[in-house]
Rosetta silent file (secondary structure, phi, psi, omega in degrees, C-alpha in Angstrom):
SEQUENCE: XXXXXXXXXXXXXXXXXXXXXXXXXXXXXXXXXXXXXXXXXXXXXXXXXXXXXXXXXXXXXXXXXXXXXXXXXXXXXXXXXXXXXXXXXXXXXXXXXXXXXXXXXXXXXXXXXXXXXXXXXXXXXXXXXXXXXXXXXXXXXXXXXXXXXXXXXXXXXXXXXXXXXXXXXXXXXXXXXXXXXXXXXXXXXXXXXXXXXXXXXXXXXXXXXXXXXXXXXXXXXXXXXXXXXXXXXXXXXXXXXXXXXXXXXXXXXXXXXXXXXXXXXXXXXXX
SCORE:     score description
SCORE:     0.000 S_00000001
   1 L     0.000  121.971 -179.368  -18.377   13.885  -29.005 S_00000001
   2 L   -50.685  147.851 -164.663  -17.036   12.234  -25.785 S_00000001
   3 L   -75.488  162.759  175.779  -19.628   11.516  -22.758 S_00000001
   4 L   -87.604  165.006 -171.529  -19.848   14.824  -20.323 S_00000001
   5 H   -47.593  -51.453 -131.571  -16.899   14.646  -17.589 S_00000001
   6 H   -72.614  -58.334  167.824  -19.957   14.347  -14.732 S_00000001
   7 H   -36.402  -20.479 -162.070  -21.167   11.095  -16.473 S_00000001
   8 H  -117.000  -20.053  130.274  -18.213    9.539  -16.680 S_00000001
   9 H   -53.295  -20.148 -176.021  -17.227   10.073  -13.252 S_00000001
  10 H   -82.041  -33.122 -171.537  -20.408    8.487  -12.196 S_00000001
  11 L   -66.859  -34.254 -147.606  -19.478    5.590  -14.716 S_00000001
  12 L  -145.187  101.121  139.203  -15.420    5.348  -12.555 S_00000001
  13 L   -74.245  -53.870 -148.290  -16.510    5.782   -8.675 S_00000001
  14 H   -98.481  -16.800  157.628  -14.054    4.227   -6.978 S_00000001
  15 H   -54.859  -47.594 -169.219  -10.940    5.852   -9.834 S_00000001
  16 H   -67.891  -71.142 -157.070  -13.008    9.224   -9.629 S_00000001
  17 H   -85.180  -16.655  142.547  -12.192    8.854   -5.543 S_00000001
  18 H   -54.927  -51.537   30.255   -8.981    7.598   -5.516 S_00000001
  19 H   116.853  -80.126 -146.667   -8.196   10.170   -8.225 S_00000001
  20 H  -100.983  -13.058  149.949   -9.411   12.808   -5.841 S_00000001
  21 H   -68.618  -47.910 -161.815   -7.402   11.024   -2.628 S_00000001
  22 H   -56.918  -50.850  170.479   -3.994   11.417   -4.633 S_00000001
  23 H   -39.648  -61.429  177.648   -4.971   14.501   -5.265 S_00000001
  24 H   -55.851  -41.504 -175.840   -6.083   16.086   -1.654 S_00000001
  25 H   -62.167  -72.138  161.360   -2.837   14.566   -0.431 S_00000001
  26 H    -3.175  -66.954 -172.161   -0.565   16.425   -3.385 S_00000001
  27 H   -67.568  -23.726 -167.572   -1.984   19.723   -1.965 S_00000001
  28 H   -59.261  -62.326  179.576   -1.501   18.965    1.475 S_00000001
  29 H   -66.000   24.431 -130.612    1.726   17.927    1.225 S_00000001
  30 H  -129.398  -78.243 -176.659    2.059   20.880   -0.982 S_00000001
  31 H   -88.699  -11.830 -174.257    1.001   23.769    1.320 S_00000001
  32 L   -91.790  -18.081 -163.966    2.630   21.481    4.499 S_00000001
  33 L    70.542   23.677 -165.506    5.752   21.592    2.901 S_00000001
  34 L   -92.683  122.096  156.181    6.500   17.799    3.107 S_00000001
  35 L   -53.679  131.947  175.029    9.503   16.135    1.699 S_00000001
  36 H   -52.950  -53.233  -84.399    9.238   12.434   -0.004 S_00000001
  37 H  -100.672  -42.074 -172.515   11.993   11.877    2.467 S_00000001
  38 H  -101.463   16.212  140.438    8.919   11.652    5.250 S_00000001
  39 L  -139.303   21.822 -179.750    6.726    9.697    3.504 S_00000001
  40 L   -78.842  174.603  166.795    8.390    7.868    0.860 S_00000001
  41 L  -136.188  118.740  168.685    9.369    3.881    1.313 S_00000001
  42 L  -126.853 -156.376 -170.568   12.410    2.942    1.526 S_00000001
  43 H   -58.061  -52.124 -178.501   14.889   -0.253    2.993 S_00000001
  44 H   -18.359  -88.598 -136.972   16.009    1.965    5.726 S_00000001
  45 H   -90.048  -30.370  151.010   13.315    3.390    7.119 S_00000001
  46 H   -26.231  -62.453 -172.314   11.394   -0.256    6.707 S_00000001
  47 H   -67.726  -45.166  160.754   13.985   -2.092    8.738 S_00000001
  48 L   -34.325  -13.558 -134.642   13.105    0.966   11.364 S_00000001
  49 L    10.750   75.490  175.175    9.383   -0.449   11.239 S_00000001
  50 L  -104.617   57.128  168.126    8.182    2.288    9.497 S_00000001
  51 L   -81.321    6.113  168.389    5.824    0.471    7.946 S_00000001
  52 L   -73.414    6.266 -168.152    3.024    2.549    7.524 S_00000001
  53 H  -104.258   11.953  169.177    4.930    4.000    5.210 S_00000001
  54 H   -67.828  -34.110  176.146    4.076    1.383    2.342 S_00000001
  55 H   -86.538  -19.747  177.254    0.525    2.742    2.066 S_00000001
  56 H   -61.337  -63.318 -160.669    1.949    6.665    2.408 S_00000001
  57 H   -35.941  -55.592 -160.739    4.554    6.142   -0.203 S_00000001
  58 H   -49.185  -55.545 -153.729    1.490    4.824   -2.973 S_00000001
  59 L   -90.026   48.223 -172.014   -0.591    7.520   -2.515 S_00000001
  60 L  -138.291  128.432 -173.675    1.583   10.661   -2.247 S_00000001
  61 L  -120.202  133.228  165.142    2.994   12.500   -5.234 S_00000001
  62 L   -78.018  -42.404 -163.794    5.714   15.188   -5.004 S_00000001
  63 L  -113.995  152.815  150.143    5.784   17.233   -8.317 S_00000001
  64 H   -47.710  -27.628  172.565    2.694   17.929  -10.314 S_00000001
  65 H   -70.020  -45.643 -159.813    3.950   16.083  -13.630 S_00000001
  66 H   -84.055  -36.530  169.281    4.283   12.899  -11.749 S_00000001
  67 H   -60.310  -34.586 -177.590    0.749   13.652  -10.225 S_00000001
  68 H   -90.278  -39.215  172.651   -0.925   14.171  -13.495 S_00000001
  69 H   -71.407  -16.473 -167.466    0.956   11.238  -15.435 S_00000001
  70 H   -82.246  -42.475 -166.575   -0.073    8.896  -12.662 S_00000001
  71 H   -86.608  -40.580  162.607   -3.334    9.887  -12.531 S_00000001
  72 H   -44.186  -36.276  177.648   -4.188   10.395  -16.177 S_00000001
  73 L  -100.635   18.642  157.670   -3.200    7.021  -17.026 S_00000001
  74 L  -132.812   18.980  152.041   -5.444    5.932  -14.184 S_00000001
  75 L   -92.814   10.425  173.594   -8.222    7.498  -15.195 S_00000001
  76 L   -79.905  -63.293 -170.452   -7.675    5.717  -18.562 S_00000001
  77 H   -72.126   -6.901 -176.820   -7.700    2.314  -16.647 S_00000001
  78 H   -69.454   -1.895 -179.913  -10.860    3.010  -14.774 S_00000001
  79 H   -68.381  -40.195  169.906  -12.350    1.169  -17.624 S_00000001
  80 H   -32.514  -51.073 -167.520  -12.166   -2.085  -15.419 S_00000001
  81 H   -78.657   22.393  166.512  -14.855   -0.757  -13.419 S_00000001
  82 H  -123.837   50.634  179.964  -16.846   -1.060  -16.070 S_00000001
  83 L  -126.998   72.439 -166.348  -16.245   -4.517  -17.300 S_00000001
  84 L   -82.151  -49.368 -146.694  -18.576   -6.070  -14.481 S_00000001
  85 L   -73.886    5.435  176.624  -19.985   -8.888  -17.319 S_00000001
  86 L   -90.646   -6.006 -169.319  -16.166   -9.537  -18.137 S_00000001
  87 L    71.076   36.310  136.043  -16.055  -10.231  -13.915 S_00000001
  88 L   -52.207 -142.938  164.193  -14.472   -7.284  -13.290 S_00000001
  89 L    95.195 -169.911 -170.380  -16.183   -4.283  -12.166 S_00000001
  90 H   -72.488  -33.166 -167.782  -16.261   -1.797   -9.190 S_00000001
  91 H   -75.493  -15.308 -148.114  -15.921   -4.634   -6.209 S_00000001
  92 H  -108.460  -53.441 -143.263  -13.113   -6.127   -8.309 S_00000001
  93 H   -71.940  -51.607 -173.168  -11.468   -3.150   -9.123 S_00000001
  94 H   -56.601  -45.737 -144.127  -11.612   -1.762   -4.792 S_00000001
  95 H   -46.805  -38.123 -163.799  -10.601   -5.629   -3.605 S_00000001
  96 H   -71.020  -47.319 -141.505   -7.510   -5.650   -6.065 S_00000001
  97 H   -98.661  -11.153  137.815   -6.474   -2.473   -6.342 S_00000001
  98 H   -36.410  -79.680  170.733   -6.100   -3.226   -2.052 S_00000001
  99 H   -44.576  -59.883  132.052   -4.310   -6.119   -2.637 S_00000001
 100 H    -3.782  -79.169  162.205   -1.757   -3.884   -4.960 S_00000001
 101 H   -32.908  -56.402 -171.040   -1.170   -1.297   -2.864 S_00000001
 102 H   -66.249  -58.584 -163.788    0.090   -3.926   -0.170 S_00000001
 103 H   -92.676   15.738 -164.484    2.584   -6.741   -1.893 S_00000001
 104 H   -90.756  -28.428  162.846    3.490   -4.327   -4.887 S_00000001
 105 H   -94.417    1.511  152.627    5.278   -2.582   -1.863 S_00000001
 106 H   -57.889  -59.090  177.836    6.017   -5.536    0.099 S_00000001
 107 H   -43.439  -34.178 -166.328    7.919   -6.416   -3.401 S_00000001
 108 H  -101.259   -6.039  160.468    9.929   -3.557   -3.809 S_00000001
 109 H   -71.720  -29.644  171.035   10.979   -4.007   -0.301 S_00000001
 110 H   -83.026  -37.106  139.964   11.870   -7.633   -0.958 S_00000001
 111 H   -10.659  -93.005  169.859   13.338   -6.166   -4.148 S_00000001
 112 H   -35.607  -72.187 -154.751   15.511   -3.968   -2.236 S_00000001
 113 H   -64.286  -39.325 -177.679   16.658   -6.566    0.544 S_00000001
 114 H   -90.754   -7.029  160.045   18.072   -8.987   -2.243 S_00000001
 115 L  -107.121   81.369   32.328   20.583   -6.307   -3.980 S_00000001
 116 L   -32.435  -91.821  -94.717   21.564   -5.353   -0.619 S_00000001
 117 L  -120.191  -39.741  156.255   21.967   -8.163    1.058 S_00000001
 118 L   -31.175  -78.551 -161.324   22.937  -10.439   -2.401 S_00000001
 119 L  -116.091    7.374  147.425   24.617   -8.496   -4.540 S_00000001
 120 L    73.665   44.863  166.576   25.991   -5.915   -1.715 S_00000001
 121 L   -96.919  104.861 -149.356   24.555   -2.805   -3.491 S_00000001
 122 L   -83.812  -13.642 -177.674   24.194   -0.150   -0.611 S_00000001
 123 H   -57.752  -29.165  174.619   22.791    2.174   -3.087 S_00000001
 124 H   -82.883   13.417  173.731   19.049    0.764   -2.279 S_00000001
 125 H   -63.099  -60.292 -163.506   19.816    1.148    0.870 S_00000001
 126 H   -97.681  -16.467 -157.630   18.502    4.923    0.713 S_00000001
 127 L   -83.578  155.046 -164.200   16.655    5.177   -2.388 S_00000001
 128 L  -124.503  130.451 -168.299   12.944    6.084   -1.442 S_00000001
 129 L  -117.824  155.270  166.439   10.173    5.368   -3.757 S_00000001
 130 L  -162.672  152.540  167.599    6.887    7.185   -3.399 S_00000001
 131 L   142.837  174.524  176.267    4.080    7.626   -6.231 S_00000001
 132 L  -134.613   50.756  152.686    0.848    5.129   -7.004 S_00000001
 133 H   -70.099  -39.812 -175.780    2.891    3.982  -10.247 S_00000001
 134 H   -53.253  -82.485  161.077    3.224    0.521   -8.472 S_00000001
 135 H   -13.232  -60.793 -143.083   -0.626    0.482   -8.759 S_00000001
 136 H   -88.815  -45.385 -154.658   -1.257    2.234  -12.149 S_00000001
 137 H   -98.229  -13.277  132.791    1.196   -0.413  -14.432 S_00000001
 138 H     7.944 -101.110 -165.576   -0.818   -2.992  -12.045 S_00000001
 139 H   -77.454  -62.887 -167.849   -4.029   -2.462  -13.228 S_00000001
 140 H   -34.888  -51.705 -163.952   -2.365   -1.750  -17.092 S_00000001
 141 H   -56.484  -44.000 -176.121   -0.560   -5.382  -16.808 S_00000001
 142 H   -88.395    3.537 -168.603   -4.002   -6.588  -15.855 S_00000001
 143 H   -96.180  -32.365 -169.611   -6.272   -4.924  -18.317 S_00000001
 144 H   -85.011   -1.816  147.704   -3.525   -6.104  -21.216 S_00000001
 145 L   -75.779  -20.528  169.966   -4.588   -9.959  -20.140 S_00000001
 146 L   -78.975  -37.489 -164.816   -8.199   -9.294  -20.218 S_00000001
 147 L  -159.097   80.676 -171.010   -8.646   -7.108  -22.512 S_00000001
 148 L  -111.171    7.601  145.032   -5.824   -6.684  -24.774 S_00000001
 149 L   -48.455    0.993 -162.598   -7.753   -4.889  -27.917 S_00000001
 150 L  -102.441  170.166  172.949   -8.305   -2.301  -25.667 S_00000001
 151 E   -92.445  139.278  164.971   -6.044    1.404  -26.033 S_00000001
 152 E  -111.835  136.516 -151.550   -4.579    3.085  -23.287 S_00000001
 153 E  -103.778  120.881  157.801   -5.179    7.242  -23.279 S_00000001
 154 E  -110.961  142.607  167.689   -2.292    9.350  -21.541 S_00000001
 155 L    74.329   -1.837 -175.650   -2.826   12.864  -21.417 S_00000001
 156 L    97.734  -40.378 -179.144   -6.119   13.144  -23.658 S_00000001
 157 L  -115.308  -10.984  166.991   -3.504   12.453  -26.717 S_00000001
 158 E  -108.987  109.970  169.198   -1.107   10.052  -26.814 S_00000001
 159 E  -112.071  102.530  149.251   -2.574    6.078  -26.794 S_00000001
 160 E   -19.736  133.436  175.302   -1.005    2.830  -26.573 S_00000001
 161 E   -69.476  142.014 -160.318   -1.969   -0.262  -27.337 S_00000001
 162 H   -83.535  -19.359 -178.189   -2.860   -2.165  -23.650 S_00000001
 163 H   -74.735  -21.175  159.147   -1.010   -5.511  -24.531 S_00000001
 164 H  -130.796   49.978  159.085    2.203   -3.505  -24.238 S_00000001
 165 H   -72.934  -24.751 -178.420    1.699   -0.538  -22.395 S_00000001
 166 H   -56.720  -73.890  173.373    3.063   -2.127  -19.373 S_00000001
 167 H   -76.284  -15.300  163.546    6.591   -2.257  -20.819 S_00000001
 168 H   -53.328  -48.603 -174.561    6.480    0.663  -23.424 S_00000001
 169 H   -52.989  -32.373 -172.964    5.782    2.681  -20.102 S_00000001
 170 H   -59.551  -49.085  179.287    8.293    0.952  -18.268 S_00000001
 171 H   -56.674  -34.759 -162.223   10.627    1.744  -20.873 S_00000001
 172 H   -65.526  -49.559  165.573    9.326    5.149  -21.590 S_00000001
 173 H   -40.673  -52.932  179.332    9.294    6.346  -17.940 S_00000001
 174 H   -84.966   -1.251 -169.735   13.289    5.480  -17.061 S_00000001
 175 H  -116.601  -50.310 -177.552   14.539    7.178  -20.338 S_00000001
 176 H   -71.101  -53.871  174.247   12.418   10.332  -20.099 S_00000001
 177 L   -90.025   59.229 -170.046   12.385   10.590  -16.072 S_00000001
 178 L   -47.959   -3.261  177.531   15.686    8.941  -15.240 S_00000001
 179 L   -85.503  -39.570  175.941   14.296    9.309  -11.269 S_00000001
 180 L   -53.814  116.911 -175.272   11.438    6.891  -11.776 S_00000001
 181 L   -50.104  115.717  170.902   11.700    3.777   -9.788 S_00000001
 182 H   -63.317  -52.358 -169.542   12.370    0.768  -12.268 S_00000001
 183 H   -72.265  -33.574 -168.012   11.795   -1.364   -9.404 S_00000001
 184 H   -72.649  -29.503  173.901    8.689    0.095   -8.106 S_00000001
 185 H   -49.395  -60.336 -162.241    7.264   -0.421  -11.683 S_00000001
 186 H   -67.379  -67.525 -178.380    8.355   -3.685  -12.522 S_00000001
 187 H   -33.724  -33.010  165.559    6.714   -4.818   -9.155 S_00000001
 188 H   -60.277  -57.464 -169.059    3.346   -3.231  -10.296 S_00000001
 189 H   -49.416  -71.894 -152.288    3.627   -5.507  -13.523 S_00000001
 190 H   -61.396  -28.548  174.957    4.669   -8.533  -11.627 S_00000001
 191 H   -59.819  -85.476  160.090    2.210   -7.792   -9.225 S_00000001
 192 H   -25.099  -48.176  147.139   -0.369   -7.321  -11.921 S_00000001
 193 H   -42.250  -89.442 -131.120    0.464  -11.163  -13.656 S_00000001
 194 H   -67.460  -12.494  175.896   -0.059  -12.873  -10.823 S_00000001
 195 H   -58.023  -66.564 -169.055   -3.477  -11.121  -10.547 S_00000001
 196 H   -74.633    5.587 -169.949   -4.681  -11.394  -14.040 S_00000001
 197 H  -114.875   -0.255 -178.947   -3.035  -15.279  -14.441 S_00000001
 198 L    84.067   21.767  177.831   -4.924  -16.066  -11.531 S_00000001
 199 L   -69.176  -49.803  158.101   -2.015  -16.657   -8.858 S_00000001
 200 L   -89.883  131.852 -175.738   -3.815  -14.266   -6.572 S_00000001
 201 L  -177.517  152.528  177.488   -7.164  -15.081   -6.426 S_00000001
 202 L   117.604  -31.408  164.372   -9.858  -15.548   -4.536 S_00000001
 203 L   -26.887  139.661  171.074  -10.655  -11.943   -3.047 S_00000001
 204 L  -166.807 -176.237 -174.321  -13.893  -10.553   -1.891 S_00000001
 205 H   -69.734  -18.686  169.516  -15.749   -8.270    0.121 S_00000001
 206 H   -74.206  -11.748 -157.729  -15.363  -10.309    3.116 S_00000001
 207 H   -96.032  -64.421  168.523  -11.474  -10.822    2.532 S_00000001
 208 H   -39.413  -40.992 -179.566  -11.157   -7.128    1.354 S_00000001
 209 H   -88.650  -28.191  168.445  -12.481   -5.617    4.804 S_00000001
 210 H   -53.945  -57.458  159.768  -10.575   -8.145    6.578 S_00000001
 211 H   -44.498  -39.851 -176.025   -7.253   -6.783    4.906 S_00000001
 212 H   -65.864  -22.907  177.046   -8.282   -3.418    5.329 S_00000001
 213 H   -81.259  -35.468  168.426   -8.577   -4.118    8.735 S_00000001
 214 H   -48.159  -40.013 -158.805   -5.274   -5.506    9.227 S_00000001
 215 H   -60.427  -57.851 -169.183   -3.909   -2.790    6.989 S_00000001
 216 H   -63.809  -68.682 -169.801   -5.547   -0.274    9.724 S_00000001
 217 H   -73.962  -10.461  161.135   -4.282   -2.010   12.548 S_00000001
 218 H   -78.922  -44.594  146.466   -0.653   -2.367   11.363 S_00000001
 219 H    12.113  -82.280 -179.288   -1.031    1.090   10.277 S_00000001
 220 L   -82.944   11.939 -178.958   -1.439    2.713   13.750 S_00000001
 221 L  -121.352  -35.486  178.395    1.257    0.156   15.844 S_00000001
 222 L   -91.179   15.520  130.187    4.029    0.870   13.321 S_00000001
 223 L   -53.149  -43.738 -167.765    3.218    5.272   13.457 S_00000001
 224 L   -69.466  -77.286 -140.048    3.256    4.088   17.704 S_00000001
 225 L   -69.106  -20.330  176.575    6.056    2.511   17.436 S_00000001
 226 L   -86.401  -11.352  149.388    8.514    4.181   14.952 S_00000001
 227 L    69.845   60.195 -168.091    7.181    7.238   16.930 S_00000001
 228 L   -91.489  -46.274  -88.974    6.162    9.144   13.546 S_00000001
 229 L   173.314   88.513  165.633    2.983    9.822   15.607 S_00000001
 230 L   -79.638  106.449  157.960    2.675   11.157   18.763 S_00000001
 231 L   -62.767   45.825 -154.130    0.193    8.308   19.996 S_00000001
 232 L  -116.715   13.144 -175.891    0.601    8.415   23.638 S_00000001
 233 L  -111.653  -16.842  147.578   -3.457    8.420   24.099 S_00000001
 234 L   -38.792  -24.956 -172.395   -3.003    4.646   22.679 S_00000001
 235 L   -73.845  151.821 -172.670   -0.969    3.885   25.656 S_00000001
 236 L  -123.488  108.298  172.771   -2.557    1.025   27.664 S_00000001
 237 L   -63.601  132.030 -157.020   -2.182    1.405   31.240 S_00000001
 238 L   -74.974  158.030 -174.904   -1.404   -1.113   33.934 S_00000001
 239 L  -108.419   10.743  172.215   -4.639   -2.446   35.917 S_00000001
 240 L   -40.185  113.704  163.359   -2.664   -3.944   38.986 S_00000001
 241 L   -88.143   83.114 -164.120   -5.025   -3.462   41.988 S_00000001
 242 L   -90.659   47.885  159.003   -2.598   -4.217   44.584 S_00000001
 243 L  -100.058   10.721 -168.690   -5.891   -4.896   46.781 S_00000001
 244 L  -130.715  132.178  171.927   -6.432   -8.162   45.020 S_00000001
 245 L   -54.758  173.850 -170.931   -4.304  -10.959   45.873 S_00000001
 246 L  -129.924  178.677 -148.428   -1.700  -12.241   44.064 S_00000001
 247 E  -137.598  127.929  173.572   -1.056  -16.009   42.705 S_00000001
 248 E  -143.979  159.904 -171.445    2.588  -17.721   42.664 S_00000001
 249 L   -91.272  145.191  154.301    4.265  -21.322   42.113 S_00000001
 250 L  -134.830  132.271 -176.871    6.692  -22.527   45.144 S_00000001
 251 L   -61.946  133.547  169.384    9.345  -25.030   44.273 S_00000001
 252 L  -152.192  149.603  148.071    9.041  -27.998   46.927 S_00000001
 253 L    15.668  -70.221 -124.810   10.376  -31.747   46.913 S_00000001
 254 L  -126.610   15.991 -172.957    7.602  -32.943   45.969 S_00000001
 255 L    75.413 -152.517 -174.717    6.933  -30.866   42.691 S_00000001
 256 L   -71.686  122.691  170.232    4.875  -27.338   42.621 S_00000001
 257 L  -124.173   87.242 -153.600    2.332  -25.402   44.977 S_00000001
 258 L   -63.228  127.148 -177.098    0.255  -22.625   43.822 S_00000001
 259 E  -120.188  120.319  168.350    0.174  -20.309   46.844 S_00000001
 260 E   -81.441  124.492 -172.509   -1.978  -17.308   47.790 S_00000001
 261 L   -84.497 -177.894 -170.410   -1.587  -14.085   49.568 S_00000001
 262 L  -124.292  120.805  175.407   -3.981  -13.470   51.865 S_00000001
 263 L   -30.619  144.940  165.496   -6.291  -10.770   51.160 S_00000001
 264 L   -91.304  -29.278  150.973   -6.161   -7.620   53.181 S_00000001
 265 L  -156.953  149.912  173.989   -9.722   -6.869   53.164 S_00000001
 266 L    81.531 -179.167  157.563  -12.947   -8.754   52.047 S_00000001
 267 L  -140.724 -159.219  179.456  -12.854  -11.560   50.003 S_00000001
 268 L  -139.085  134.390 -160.264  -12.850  -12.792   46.234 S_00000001
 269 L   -98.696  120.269  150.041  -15.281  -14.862   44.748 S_00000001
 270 L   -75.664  128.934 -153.255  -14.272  -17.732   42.083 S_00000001
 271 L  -122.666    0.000    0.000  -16.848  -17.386   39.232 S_00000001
């Protein structure tokens, strides 16, 4: 008999709480009535610098089957955070699973840009990926280099062996769900190598909050600026005193002369 669920959430924290973001969103967008169309990511809306929408797209699901296969096989994979003595673990699991999110949709955007722009295929022009599949065959790709005795559980009943779960899924996924992004997948995998071969490397908690901060602050200036978001309390207002003098070059002969107005009242102190 199997551990109780409560335990075993305690065992997968940070899987447990994504798990329960993906989720939270699902309903939102759910009872909001939102269309992938307004948070999916695709070339378009990229070249638009909608780029907040690489972190919407992961974590946003449209239909319940695609919420429940995503998340089922990534509460399967949550076994990483408990491979701390393999050097794994929970800190491993947040930094990467960061790192993921970001170039596995950088990728399918680079992806995109080279059959456009290549091989003059306009169809990727429009197509819009959303889901945290990029992510999910990720962390499979990297679990089948670490640990590739181990099984992967979809649904409570069907399991896979993890050294090729990556591509049975890949495979499995475009023949049953002909809608599922090929590309976004294959980027999780590829994504997922250079992780587990050690290509990316180097991550920590000091690295991790640095991205996140970046993440954050690209975040909010491409919502400003693609005007997704009314921001307007963001706006930074000019501070022109025109009580303070002002400082100009004048062209002479003789090269350059920085020139002063002359104050109208008081004076100003060089510090």
């Amino acid at each position: 008999m199997g551990k109780p669920l409560f335990y075993e959430i305690l065992e997968k924290p940070a899987t447990s709480c994504i798990i329960g973001i993906c989720s939270a969103i699902w309903f939102y967008i759910q009872k909001k009535n939102i269309g992938y169309s307004h948070v999916g990511l695709s070339y378009e809306t990229a070249i638009e610098g909608h780029y907040w929408r690489i972190i919407t797209s992961a974590f946003s699901h449209i239909s319940a089957i695609h919420l429940v296969f995503n998340m089922s096989a990534l509460w399967s994979l949550g076994v990483v955070e408990q491979l701390g003595h393999m050097g794994l673990g929970v800190g491993y699991y947040l930094q990467y699973t960061l790192v993921m999110v970001v170039l596995s949709g950088v990728l399918v955007l680079a992806m995109y840009h080279l059959l456009i722009q290549r091989f003059k295929i306009e169809y990727f022009r429009r197509v819009t990926a959303v889901g945290y599949s990029c992510v999910v065959f990720g962390w499979m790709t990297i679990l089948s280099v670490k640990q590739p005795s181990s099984k992967l559980d979809l649904f409570g009943f069907l399991s896979l062996p993890i050294s090729f779960a990556p591509f049975e899924s890949l495979v499995f996924t475009s023949i049953i769900v002909p809608q599922a992004s090929f590309i976004g997948h294959l980027s999780g995998i590829v994504v997922g190598y250079a992780i587990a071969w050690g290509l990316i490397h180097g991550m920590n908690s000091y690295w991790a909050l640095s991205l996140l901060g970046w993440i954050a602050l690209v975040f909010v200036w491409s919502l400003k600026k693609s005007g997704a978001v009314d921001l307007n309390f963001l706006e930074i207002e000019s501070v022109t005193d025109p009580s303070l003098p002002s400082v100009r070059f004048l062209a002479s002969g003789n090269g350059r002369t920085l020139q002063m107005t002359a104050l109208p009242n008081g004076n100003v102190d060089i510090v």
